[in-house]
Coordinates of C-alpha atoms in Angstrom, one line a residue:
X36 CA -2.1 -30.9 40.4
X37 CA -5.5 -29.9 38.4
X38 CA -5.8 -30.8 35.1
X39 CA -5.5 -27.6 33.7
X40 CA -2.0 -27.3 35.9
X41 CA -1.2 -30.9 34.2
X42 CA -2.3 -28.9 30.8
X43 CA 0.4 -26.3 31.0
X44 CA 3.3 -28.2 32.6
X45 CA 2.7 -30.4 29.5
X46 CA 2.6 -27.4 27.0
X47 CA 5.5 -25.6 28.6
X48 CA 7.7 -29.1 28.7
X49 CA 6.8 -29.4 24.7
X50 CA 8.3 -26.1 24.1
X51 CA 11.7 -26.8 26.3
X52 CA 11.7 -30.4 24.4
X53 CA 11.7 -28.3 20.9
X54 CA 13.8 -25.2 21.8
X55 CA 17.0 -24.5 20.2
X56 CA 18.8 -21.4 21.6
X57 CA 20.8 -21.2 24.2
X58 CA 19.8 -17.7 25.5
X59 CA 16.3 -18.4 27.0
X60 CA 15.0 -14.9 26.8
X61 CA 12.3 -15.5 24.2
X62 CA 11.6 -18.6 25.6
X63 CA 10.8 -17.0 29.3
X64 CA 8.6 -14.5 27.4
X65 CA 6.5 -17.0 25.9
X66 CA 5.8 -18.7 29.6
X67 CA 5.3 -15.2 30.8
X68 CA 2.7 -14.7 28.1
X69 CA 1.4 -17.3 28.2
X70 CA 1.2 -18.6 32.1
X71 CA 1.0 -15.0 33.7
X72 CA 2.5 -14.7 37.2
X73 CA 2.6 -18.6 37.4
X74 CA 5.4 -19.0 34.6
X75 CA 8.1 -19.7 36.5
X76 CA 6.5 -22.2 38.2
X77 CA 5.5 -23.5 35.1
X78 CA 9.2 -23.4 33.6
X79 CA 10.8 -25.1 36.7
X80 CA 7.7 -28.1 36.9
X81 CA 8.6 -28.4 33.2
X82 CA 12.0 -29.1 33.4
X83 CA 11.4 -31.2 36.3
X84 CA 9.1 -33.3 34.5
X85 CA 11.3 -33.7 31.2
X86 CA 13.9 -34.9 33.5
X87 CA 11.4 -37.2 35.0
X88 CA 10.8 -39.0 31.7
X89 CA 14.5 -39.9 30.7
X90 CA 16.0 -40.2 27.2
X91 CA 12.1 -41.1 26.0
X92 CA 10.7 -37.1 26.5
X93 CA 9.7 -36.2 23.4
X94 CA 8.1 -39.9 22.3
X95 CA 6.3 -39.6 26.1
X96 CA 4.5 -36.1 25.5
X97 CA 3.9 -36.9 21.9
X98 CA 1.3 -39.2 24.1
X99 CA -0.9 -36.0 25.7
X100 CA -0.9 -34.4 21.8
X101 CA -4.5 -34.6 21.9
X102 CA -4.5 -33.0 25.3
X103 CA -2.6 -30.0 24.4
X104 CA -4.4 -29.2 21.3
X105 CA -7.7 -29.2 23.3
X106 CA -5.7 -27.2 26.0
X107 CA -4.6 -24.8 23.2
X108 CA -7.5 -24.5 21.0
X109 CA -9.9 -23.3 24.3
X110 CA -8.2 -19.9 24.1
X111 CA -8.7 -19.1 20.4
X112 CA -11.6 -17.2 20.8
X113 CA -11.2 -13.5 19.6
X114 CA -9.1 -14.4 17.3
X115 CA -9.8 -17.1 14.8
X116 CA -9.4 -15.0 11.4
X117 CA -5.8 -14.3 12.7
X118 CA -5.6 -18.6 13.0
X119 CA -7.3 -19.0 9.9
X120 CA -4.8 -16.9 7.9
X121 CA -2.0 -19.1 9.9
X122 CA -3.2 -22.3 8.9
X123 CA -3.9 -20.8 5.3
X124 CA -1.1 -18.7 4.1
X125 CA 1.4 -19.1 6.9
X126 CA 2.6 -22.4 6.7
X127 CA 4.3 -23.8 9.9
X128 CA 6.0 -20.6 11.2
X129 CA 9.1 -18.9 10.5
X130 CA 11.0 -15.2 11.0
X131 CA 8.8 -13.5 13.7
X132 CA 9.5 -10.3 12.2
X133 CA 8.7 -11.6 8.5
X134 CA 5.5 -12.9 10.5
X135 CA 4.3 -10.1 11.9
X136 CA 4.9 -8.3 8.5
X137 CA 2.7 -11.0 6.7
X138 CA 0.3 -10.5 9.4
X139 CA -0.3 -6.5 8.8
X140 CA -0.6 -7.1 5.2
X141 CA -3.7 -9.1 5.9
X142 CA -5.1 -6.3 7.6
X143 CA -4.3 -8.0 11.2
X144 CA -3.5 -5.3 14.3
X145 CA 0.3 -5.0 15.2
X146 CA -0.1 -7.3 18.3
X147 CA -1.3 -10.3 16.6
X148 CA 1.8 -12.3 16.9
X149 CA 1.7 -11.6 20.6
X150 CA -2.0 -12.9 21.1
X151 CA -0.6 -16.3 19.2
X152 CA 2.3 -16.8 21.3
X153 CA -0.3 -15.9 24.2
X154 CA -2.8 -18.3 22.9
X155 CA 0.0 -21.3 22.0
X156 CA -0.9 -21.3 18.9
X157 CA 3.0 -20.1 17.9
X158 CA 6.0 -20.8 19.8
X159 CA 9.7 -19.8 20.0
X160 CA 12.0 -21.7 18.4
X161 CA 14.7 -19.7 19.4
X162 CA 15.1 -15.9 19.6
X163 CA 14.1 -15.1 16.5
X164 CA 12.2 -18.2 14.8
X165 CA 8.7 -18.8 15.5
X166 CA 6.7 -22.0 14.8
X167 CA 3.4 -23.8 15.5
X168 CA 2.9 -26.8 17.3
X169 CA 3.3 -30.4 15.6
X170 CA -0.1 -31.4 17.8
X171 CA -1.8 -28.5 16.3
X172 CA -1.2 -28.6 12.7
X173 CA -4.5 -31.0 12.0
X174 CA -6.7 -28.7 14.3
X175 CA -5.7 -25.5 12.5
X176 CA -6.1 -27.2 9.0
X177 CA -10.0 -27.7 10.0
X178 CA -10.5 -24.1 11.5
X179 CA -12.1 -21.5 8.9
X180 CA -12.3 -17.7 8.9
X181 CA -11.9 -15.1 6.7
X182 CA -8.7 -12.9 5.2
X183 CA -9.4 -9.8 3.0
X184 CA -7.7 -10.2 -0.4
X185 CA -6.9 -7.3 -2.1
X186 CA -8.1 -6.0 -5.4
X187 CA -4.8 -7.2 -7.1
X188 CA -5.9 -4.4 -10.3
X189 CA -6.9 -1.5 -7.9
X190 CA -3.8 -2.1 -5.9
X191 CA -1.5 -1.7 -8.8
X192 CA -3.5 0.8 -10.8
X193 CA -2.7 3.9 -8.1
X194 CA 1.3 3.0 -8.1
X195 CA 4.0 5.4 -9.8
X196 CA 6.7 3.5 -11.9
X197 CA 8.9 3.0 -9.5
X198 CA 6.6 1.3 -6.7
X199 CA 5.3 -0.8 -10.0
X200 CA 9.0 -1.8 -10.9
X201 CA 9.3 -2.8 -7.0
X202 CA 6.3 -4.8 -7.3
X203 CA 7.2 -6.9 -10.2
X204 CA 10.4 -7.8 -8.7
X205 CA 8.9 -9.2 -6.0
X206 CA 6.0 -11.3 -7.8
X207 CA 8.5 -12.6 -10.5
X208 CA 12.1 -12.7 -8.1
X209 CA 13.9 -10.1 -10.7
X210 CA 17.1 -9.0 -9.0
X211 CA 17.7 -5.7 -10.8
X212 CA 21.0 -4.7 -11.7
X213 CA 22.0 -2.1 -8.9
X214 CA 23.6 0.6 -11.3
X215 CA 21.6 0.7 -14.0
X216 CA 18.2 1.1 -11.6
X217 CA 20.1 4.0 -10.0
X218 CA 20.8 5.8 -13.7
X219 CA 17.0 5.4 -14.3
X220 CA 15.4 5.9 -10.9
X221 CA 17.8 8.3 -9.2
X222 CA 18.1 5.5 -5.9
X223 CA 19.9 2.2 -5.4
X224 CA 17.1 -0.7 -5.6
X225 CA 19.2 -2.1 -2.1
X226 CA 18.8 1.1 -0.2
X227 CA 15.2 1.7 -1.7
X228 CA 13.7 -1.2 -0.1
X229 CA 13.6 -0.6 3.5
X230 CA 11.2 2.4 3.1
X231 CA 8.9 0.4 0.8
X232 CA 5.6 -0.3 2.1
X233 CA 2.6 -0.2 0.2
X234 CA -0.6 -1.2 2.0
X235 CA -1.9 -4.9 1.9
X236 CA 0.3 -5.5 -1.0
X237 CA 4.1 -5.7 -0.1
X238 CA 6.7 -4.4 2.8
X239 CA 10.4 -4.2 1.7
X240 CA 11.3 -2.8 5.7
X241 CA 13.4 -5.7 6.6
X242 CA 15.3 -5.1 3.2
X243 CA 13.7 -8.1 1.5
X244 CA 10.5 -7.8 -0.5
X245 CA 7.9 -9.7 1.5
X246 CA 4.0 -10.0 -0.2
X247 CA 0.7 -10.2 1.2
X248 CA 0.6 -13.6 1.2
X249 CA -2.7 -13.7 0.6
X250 CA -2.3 -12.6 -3.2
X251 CA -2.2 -15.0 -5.8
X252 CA 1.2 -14.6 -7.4
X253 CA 0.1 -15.6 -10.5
X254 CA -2.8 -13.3 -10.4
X255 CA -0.6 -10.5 -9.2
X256 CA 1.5 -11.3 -12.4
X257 CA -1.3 -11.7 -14.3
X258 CA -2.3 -8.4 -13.8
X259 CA 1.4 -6.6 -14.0
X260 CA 1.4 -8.4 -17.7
X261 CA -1.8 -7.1 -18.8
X262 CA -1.3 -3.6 -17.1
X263 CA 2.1 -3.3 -18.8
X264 CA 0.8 -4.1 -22.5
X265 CA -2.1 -1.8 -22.1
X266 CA 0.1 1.4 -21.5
X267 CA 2.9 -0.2 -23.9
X268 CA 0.6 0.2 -26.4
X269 CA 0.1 3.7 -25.5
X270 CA 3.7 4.6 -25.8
X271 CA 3.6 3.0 -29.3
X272 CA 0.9 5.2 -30.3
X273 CA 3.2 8.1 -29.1
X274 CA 6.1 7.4 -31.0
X275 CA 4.1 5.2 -33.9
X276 CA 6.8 3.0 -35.1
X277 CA 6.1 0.7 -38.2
X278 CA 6.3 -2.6 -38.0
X279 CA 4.0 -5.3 -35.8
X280 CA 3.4 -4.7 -32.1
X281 CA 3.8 -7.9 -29.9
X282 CA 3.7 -8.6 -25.9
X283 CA 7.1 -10.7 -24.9
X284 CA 6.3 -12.0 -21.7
X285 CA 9.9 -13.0 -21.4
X286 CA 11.2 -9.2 -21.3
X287 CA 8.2 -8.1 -19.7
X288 CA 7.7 -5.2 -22.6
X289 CA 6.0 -4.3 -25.8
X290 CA 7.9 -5.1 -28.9
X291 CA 7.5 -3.6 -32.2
X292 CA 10.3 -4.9 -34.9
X293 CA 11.0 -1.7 -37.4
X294 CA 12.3 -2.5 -40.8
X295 CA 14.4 0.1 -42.5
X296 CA 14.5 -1.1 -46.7
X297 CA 17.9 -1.6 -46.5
X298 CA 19.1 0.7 -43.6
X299 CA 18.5 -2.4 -41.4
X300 CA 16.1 -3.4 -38.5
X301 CA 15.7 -1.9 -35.4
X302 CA 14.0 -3.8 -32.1
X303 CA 11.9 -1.6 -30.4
X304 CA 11.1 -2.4 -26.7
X305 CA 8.5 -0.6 -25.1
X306 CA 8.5 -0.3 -21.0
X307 CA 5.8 2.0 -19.2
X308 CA 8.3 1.1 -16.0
X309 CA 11.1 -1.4 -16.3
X310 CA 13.0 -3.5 -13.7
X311 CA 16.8 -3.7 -15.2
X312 CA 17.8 -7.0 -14.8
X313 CA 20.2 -9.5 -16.9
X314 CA 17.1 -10.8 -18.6
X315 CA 16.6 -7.4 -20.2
X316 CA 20.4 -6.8 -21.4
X317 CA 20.7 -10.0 -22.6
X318 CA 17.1 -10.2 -24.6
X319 CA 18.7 -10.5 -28.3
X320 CA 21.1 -8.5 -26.7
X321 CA 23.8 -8.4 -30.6
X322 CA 20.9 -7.0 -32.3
X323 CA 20.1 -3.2 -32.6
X324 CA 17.8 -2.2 -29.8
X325 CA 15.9 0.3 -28.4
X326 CA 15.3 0.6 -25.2
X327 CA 12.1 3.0 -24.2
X328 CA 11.0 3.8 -21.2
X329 CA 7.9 6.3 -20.1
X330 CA 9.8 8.3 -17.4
X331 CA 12.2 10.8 -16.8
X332 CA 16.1 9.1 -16.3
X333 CA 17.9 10.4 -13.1
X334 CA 20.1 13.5 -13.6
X335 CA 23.6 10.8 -13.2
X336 CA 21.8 8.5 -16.0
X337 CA 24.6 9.7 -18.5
X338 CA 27.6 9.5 -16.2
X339 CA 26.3 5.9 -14.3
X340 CA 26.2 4.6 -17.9
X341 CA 29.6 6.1 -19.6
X342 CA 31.3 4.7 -16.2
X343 CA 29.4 1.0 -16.8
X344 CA 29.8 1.6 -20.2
X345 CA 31.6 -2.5 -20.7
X346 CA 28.8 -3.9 -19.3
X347 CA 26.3 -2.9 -21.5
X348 CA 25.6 -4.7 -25.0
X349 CA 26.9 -2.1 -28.1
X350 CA 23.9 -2.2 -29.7
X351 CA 21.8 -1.0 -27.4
X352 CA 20.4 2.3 -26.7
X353 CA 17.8 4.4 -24.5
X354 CA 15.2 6.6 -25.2
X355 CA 13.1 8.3 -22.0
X356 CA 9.8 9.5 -23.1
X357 CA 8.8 12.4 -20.7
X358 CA 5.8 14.8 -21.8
X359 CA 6.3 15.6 -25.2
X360 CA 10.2 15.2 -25.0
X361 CA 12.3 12.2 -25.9
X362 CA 15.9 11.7 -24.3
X363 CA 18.0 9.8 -26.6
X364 CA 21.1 7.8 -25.3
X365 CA 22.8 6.3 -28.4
X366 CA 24.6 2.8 -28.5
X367 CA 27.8 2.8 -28.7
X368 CA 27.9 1.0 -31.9
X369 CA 26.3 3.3 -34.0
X370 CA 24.7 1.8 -37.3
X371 CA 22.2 2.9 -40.3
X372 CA 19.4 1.4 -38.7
X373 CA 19.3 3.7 -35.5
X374 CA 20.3 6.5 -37.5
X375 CA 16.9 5.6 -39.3
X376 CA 15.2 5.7 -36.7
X377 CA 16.4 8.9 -35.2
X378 CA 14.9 10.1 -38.7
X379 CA 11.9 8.4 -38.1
X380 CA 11.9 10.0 -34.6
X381 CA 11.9 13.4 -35.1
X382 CA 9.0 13.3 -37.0
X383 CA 6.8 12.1 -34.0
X384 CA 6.0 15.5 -32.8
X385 CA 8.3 14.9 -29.8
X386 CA 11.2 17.4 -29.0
X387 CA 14.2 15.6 -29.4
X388 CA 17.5 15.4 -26.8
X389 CA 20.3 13.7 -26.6
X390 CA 22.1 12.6 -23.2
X391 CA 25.2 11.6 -24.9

Protein backbone atom coordinates (compact mmCIF):
# COMPACT_ATOMS: atom_id res chain seq x y z
CA UNK A 1 0.00 0.00 0.00
CA UNK A 2 1.18 3.90 -0.52
CA UNK A 3 1.21 5.97 2.17
CA UNK A 4 -1.62 7.86 1.33
CA UNK A 5 -3.62 4.30 0.91
CA UNK A 6 -2.03 3.61 4.60
CA UNK A 7 -3.56 7.35 5.38
CA UNK A 8 -7.10 6.44 4.64
CA UNK A 9 -7.32 2.84 5.84
CA UNK A 10 -6.19 4.51 9.12
CA UNK A 11 -8.83 7.41 8.93
CA UNK A 12 -11.64 5.08 7.86
CA UNK A 13 -10.62 2.32 10.77
CA UNK A 14 -10.77 5.48 13.36
CA UNK A 15 -14.27 6.17 12.39
CA UNK A 16 -15.56 2.27 12.54
CA UNK A 17 -13.51 2.19 16.05
CA UNK A 18 -15.79 5.39 17.20
CA UNK A 19 -19.18 4.60 15.50
CA UNK A 20 -22.15 3.87 17.35
CA UNK A 21 -25.26 2.92 15.22
CA UNK A 22 -26.06 -0.03 14.02
CA UNK A 23 -27.47 1.01 10.66
CA UNK A 24 -24.33 1.91 8.69
CA UNK A 25 -25.95 4.24 6.21
CA UNK A 26 -24.39 7.48 7.38
CA UNK A 27 -21.38 5.83 7.94
CA UNK A 28 -21.08 4.43 4.17
CA UNK A 29 -21.81 8.03 3.13
CA UNK A 30 -19.00 9.44 4.91
CA UNK A 31 -16.44 6.79 3.03
CA UNK A 32 -18.31 7.62 -0.09
CA UNK A 33 -17.51 11.27 0.43
CA UNK A 34 -14.82 11.01 1.46
CA UNK A 35 -12.84 8.06 -0.47
CA UNK A 36 -14.79 8.41 -3.85
CA UNK A 37 -15.19 5.22 -5.96
CA UNK A 38 -12.47 3.55 -3.64
CA UNK A 39 -14.69 3.52 -0.40
CA UNK A 40 -15.61 0.24 -0.27
CA UNK A 41 -12.33 -0.80 -0.52
CA UNK A 42 -11.50 1.41 2.06
CA UNK A 43 -14.45 0.18 4.49
CA UNK A 44 -13.59 -3.62 3.90
CA UNK A 45 -9.34 -2.82 4.42
CA UNK A 46 -10.68 -1.05 7.52
CA UNK A 47 -12.34 -3.64 9.14
CA UNK A 48 -9.78 -5.90 8.19
CA UNK A 49 -7.23 -4.00 9.84
CA UNK A 50 -9.27 -3.34 13.21
CA UNK A 51 -9.57 -7.00 13.32
CA UNK A 52 -5.85 -7.30 12.71
CA UNK A 53 -5.06 -5.31 15.89
CA UNK A 54 -7.13 -7.34 18.48
CA UNK A 55 -8.77 -6.01 21.70
CA UNK A 56 -5.84 -3.12 21.66
CA UNK A 57 -7.62 -1.03 18.28
CA UNK A 58 -8.29 2.01 19.47
CA UNK A 59 -4.84 2.39 21.91
CA UNK A 60 -2.94 1.09 18.44
CA UNK A 61 -4.35 3.99 16.03
CA UNK A 62 -4.31 6.46 18.74
CA UNK A 63 -0.38 5.73 17.67
CA UNK A 64 -0.82 7.26 13.74
CA UNK A 65 -2.87 10.51 15.53
CA UNK A 66 -0.28 12.63 14.18
CA UNK A 67 -0.56 10.97 10.86
CA UNK A 68 -4.13 11.48 10.36
CA UNK A 69 -4.27 15.02 11.29
CA UNK A 70 -1.61 15.72 8.65
CA UNK A 71 -3.63 13.38 6.38
CA UNK A 72 -6.73 15.48 7.22
CA UNK A 73 -5.60 18.87 7.48
CA UNK A 74 -3.99 18.69 3.53
CA UNK A 75 -7.57 18.95 2.27
CA UNK A 76 -8.77 22.10 4.16
CA UNK A 77 -8.02 24.36 1.60
CA UNK A 78 -11.15 26.32 0.32
CA UNK A 79 -12.53 26.14 3.24
CA UNK A 80 -10.74 27.29 6.35
CA UNK A 81 -13.32 30.19 7.64
CA UNK A 82 -15.94 27.22 7.63
CA UNK A 83 -12.93 25.26 10.16
CA UNK A 84 -12.32 28.40 11.89
CA UNK A 85 -15.97 28.88 12.93
CA UNK A 86 -15.83 24.89 13.97
CA UNK A 87 -12.97 25.13 16.19
CA UNK A 88 -14.44 28.61 17.50
CA UNK A 89 -18.06 28.41 18.09
CA UNK A 90 -18.83 24.78 17.39
CA UNK A 91 -17.29 22.93 19.97
CA UNK A 92 -16.71 19.18 19.26
CA UNK A 93 -19.80 18.42 17.06
CA UNK A 94 -23.16 17.51 17.70
CA UNK A 95 -26.93 17.31 15.83
CA UNK A 96 -26.02 17.54 12.13
CA UNK A 97 -29.10 19.34 11.40
CA UNK A 98 -28.57 21.84 14.50
CA UNK A 99 -25.04 22.04 12.71
CA UNK A 100 -25.85 22.89 9.55
CA UNK A 101 -28.27 25.52 11.04
CA UNK A 102 -25.38 27.04 13.08
CA UNK A 103 -23.46 26.98 9.99
CA UNK A 104 -26.00 29.26 7.65
CA UNK A 105 -26.26 31.65 10.50
CA UNK A 106 -22.66 32.40 10.07
CA UNK A 107 -23.25 33.21 6.55
CA UNK A 108 -21.70 29.61 5.38
CA UNK A 109 -23.38 28.01 1.98
CA UNK A 110 -25.92 25.08 2.62
CA UNK A 111 -23.32 22.42 1.71
CA UNK A 112 -20.77 23.20 4.32
CA UNK A 113 -21.37 20.27 6.51
CA UNK A 114 -20.91 18.12 3.41
CA UNK A 115 -17.33 19.64 2.43
CA UNK A 116 -16.36 18.82 6.37
CA UNK A 117 -17.42 15.28 6.31
CA UNK A 118 -15.65 15.35 2.73
CA UNK A 119 -12.59 16.93 4.20
CA UNK A 120 -12.63 14.64 7.71
CA UNK A 121 -12.79 17.33 9.50
CA UNK A 122 -16.46 15.96 10.96
CA UNK A 123 -17.50 12.49 11.24
CA UNK A 124 -20.68 10.41 11.88
CA UNK A 125 -21.25 9.31 15.09
CA UNK A 126 -24.22 7.67 14.17
CA UNK A 127 -27.10 8.60 11.84
CA UNK A 128 -27.76 11.74 13.15
CA UNK A 129 -24.65 12.94 15.50
CA UNK A 130 -21.77 14.48 13.99
CA UNK A 131 -18.34 15.03 15.70
CA UNK A 132 -14.78 15.97 15.07
CA UNK A 133 -11.85 14.00 15.43
CA UNK A 134 -10.03 13.53 18.91
CA UNK A 135 -6.43 13.84 16.75
CA UNK A 136 -7.78 16.99 15.41
CA UNK A 137 -8.90 18.99 18.13
CA UNK A 138 -5.29 20.68 18.85
CA UNK A 139 -4.86 21.35 14.98
CA UNK A 140 -8.19 23.14 14.65
CA UNK A 141 -7.55 25.14 18.02
CA UNK A 142 -4.34 26.71 16.10
CA UNK A 143 -6.18 27.38 12.70
CA UNK A 144 -7.54 31.16 12.31
CA UNK A 145 -10.13 32.66 9.87
CA UNK A 146 -12.70 34.89 10.00
CA UNK A 147 -16.78 34.60 10.92
CA UNK A 148 -19.06 37.72 10.26
CA UNK A 149 -20.70 38.87 13.55
CA UNK A 150 -23.71 40.54 13.18
CA UNK A 151 -24.61 44.04 14.33
CA UNK A 152 -26.41 42.62 17.42
CA UNK A 153 -28.44 46.53 17.53
CA UNK A 154 -29.18 46.59 13.75
CA UNK A 155 -30.33 43.06 13.85
CA UNK A 156 -32.92 43.66 16.54
CA UNK A 157 -33.85 47.26 15.65
CA UNK A 158 -35.93 46.09 12.22
CA UNK A 159 -37.89 43.20 14.26
CA UNK A 160 -41.82 43.53 15.00
CA UNK A 161 -42.81 42.54 18.62
CA UNK A 162 -43.30 39.25 18.15
CA UNK A 163 -39.96 38.24 16.41
CA UNK A 164 -38.42 40.52 19.47
CA UNK A 165 -40.42 38.44 22.12
CA UNK A 166 -38.96 35.21 20.08
CA UNK A 167 -35.60 36.64 20.35
CA UNK A 168 -35.48 37.23 24.03
CA UNK A 169 -36.60 33.75 24.74
CA UNK A 170 -33.95 32.43 23.11
CA UNK A 171 -30.99 34.74 24.58
CA UNK A 172 -32.38 34.48 28.18
CA UNK A 173 -34.14 30.49 28.02
CA UNK A 174 -37.77 32.10 28.87
CA UNK A 175 -40.30 29.31 28.27
CA UNK A 176 -43.45 31.32 27.76
CA UNK A 177 -46.57 30.25 28.97
CA UNK A 178 -48.40 28.65 25.86
CA UNK A 179 -51.91 30.28 26.50
CA UNK A 180 -51.29 33.44 27.54
CA UNK A 181 -48.71 34.10 24.28
CA UNK A 182 -51.63 32.87 22.18
CA UNK A 183 -54.27 35.59 23.93
CA UNK A 184 -51.70 38.28 23.12
CA UNK A 185 -50.01 37.22 19.87
CA UNK A 186 -52.93 35.33 18.13
CA UNK A 187 -50.41 31.94 17.63
CA UNK A 188 -49.13 29.26 20.05
CA UNK A 189 -45.28 30.08 20.82
CA UNK A 190 -44.86 25.86 20.08
CA UNK A 191 -46.39 26.06 16.65
CA UNK A 192 -44.74 29.58 15.94
CA UNK A 193 -41.29 28.36 16.06
CA UNK A 194 -40.73 26.21 13.13
CA UNK A 195 -41.35 29.03 10.65
CA UNK A 196 -38.99 31.34 12.62
CA UNK A 197 -35.91 32.29 10.84
CA UNK A 198 -34.45 35.57 10.96
CA UNK A 199 -31.25 36.04 9.10
CA UNK A 200 -27.73 35.53 10.88
CA UNK A 201 -29.56 35.90 14.18
CA UNK A 202 -31.75 32.74 15.09
CA UNK A 203 -33.61 29.67 13.29
CA UNK A 204 -36.54 28.08 15.32
CA UNK A 205 -37.15 25.38 12.04
CA UNK A 206 -36.30 22.28 14.04
CA UNK A 207 -38.82 23.62 16.75
CA UNK A 208 -36.02 24.71 19.15
CA UNK A 209 -34.61 28.17 19.11
CA UNK A 210 -31.10 27.82 17.85
CA UNK A 211 -28.69 31.36 17.74
CA UNK A 212 -25.93 32.41 15.63
CA UNK A 213 -23.50 31.19 17.65
CA UNK A 214 -21.33 33.70 16.90
CA UNK A 215 -23.39 36.35 18.99
CA UNK A 216 -22.35 37.16 22.30
CA UNK A 217 -25.34 36.19 24.47
CA UNK A 218 -24.70 38.69 26.81
CA UNK A 219 -24.26 41.34 24.22
CA UNK A 220 -27.44 40.15 22.50
CA UNK A 221 -29.03 40.71 26.08
CA UNK A 222 -27.35 43.59 26.51
CA UNK A 223 -28.92 45.06 23.82
CA UNK A 224 -32.67 43.58 24.23
CA UNK A 225 -32.38 45.44 27.92
CA UNK A 226 -31.43 48.63 26.65
CA UNK A 227 -33.73 48.48 23.51
CA UNK A 228 -36.67 47.59 25.85
CA UNK A 229 -36.14 50.58 28.40
CA UNK A 230 -35.77 53.05 25.64
CA UNK A 231 -39.29 52.45 24.12
CA UNK A 232 -40.59 51.66 27.78
CA UNK A 233 -39.95 54.98 28.45
CA UNK A 234 -41.87 55.98 25.47
CA UNK A 235 -45.00 54.25 26.55
CA UNK A 236 -44.62 56.04 29.85
CA UNK A 237 -44.66 59.30 28.19
CA UNK A 238 -47.88 58.08 26.43
CA UNK A 239 -49.88 57.28 29.32
CA UNK A 240 -47.68 59.63 31.92
CA UNK A 241 -48.28 57.96 35.16
CA UNK A 242 -46.91 59.62 38.36
CA UNK A 243 -44.68 58.20 40.32
CA UNK A 244 -40.72 57.17 39.57
CA UNK A 245 -39.84 55.21 36.48
CA UNK A 246 -37.33 52.30 37.03
CA UNK A 247 -35.80 49.36 34.58
CA UNK A 248 -36.31 45.81 36.52
CA UNK A 249 -34.07 43.62 34.79
CA UNK A 250 -35.67 40.75 36.54
CA UNK A 251 -39.22 41.32 34.68
CA UNK A 252 -37.56 42.50 31.72
CA UNK A 253 -40.07 45.90 31.81
CA UNK A 254 -40.26 49.43 32.81
CA UNK A 255 -41.74 50.06 36.13
CA UNK A 256 -43.32 53.10 37.38
CA UNK A 257 -45.06 52.69 41.16
CA UNK A 258 -48.29 55.08 41.18
CA UNK A 259 -49.45 56.23 44.55
CA UNK A 260 -53.14 57.07 44.92
CA UNK A 261 -53.39 59.37 48.57
CA UNK A 262 -55.25 56.84 50.09
CA UNK A 263 -56.98 55.02 47.07
CA UNK A 264 -53.78 52.77 47.23
CA UNK A 265 -50.82 51.94 44.90
CA UNK A 266 -50.80 50.71 41.72
CA UNK A 267 -47.56 48.84 39.98
CA UNK A 268 -47.29 49.82 36.59
CA UNK A 269 -45.26 47.49 34.26
CA UNK A 270 -44.41 48.82 31.02
CA UNK A 271 -43.61 46.10 28.00
CA UNK A 272 -42.91 47.47 24.28
CA UNK A 273 -43.20 43.40 23.56
CA UNK A 274 -43.46 40.86 26.39
CA UNK A 275 -42.56 37.12 26.60
CA UNK A 276 -45.34 35.72 29.21
CA UNK A 277 -43.63 33.51 31.33
CA UNK A 278 -44.00 32.48 35.26
CA UNK A 279 -41.38 35.15 36.01
CA UNK A 280 -43.86 37.78 34.91
CA UNK A 281 -47.15 36.36 36.76
CA UNK A 282 -45.36 35.83 39.68
CA UNK A 283 -43.31 39.39 39.89
CA UNK A 284 -45.08 40.83 43.15
CA UNK A 285 -47.72 38.91 41.74
CA UNK A 286 -50.50 39.89 45.44
CA UNK A 287 -49.96 43.42 44.65
CA UNK A 288 -52.18 45.49 42.31
CA UNK A 289 -50.66 45.48 38.79
CA UNK A 290 -50.82 46.67 35.57
CA UNK A 291 -49.79 44.96 32.96
CA UNK A 292 -49.07 47.20 29.60
CA UNK A 293 -48.20 46.15 26.59
CA UNK A 294 -47.62 48.27 23.10
CA UNK A 295 -49.62 45.99 20.73
CA UNK A 296 -52.87 45.00 19.69
CA UNK A 297 -54.14 41.59 21.90
CA UNK A 298 -55.47 38.72 19.53
CA UNK A 299 -59.23 38.82 18.92
CA UNK A 300 -59.55 35.35 21.62
CA UNK A 301 -57.44 37.50 24.22
CA UNK A 302 -60.76 37.84 26.32
CA UNK A 303 -62.08 34.34 26.01
CA UNK A 304 -58.23 32.55 26.32
CA UNK A 305 -58.12 34.58 29.58
CA UNK A 306 -61.87 34.08 31.17
CA UNK A 307 -61.21 30.20 30.29
CA UNK A 308 -57.44 30.43 32.33
CA UNK A 309 -58.98 32.74 34.48
CA UNK A 310 -57.46 30.41 37.95
CA UNK A 311 -54.25 30.72 36.81
CA UNK A 312 -53.79 34.15 36.70
CA UNK A 313 -52.96 36.29 40.02
CA UNK A 314 -56.41 38.49 41.07
CA UNK A 315 -54.67 41.46 41.06
CA UNK A 316 -53.61 41.77 37.94
CA UNK A 317 -54.84 43.35 34.92
CA UNK A 318 -54.02 44.31 31.17
CA UNK A 319 -53.95 47.21 29.32
CA UNK A 320 -52.94 47.12 25.21
CA UNK A 321 -51.85 50.32 24.05
CA UNK A 322 -52.60 50.39 20.20
CA UNK A 323 -52.52 53.99 18.31
CA UNK A 324 -54.34 56.25 20.35
CA UNK A 325 -56.59 53.53 21.94
CA UNK A 326 -56.08 51.66 25.20
CA UNK A 327 -57.81 48.07 25.81
CA UNK A 328 -58.40 47.55 29.35
CA UNK A 329 -58.74 43.96 30.87
CA UNK A 330 -59.64 44.48 34.58
CA UNK A 331 -58.41 42.13 37.46
CA UNK A 332 -60.61 40.18 38.82
CA UNK A 333 -60.16 41.60 42.22
CA UNK A 334 -61.25 44.94 41.66
CA UNK A 335 -59.88 47.60 44.22
CA UNK A 336 -59.78 51.60 44.67
CA UNK A 337 -56.43 51.77 43.36
CA UNK A 338 -57.25 50.52 39.73
CA UNK A 339 -60.30 52.30 39.79
CA UNK A 340 -57.92 55.32 40.30
CA UNK A 341 -56.09 54.69 37.79
CA UNK A 342 -58.79 54.13 35.29
CA UNK A 343 -59.56 57.86 36.40
CA UNK A 344 -56.14 58.76 35.88
CA UNK A 345 -56.40 56.94 32.42
CA UNK A 346 -58.94 58.56 30.70
CA UNK A 347 -57.39 61.68 30.97
CA UNK A 348 -54.28 60.56 28.78
CA UNK A 349 -55.95 61.58 25.61
CA UNK A 350 -56.29 57.83 24.72
CA UNK A 351 -59.77 56.35 23.85
CA UNK A 352 -60.60 54.04 26.28
CA UNK A 353 -62.05 50.18 25.87
CA UNK A 354 -62.70 47.62 27.85
CA UNK A 355 -62.25 43.74 26.91
CA UNK A 356 -64.07 42.53 29.77
Amino acid sequence: MNALFNADVLEGAYQLLNYDDEDESALMQDFGLRYGDRYLEIYNDAQEFINSLGEDADARVRKFYELLADHAMSRVRGFGNAVYALAKYLGLGGDETVLSIQFRLMGFGDHVVTELIRAGMLMHRSRDVLFVPEYLIPRLLEVSGDVITPNVRDALSGLGSVELAIVESAAFGSKPINWLFRAIYGTDFRELLPSIRIDNLLDGSTGELIINPAIDIRELRTALHEMKDYNARTMRRTISPHGQYTYSRIARCGVVYTVFGEGGRELIMLYPWIVPSRRILDYHSRENRVIVIMREPSDEFTDIMNKHADELPPRTSFIFINGNEALVYKPQALDRAFDLFLDFLYRSNLRVTYLN
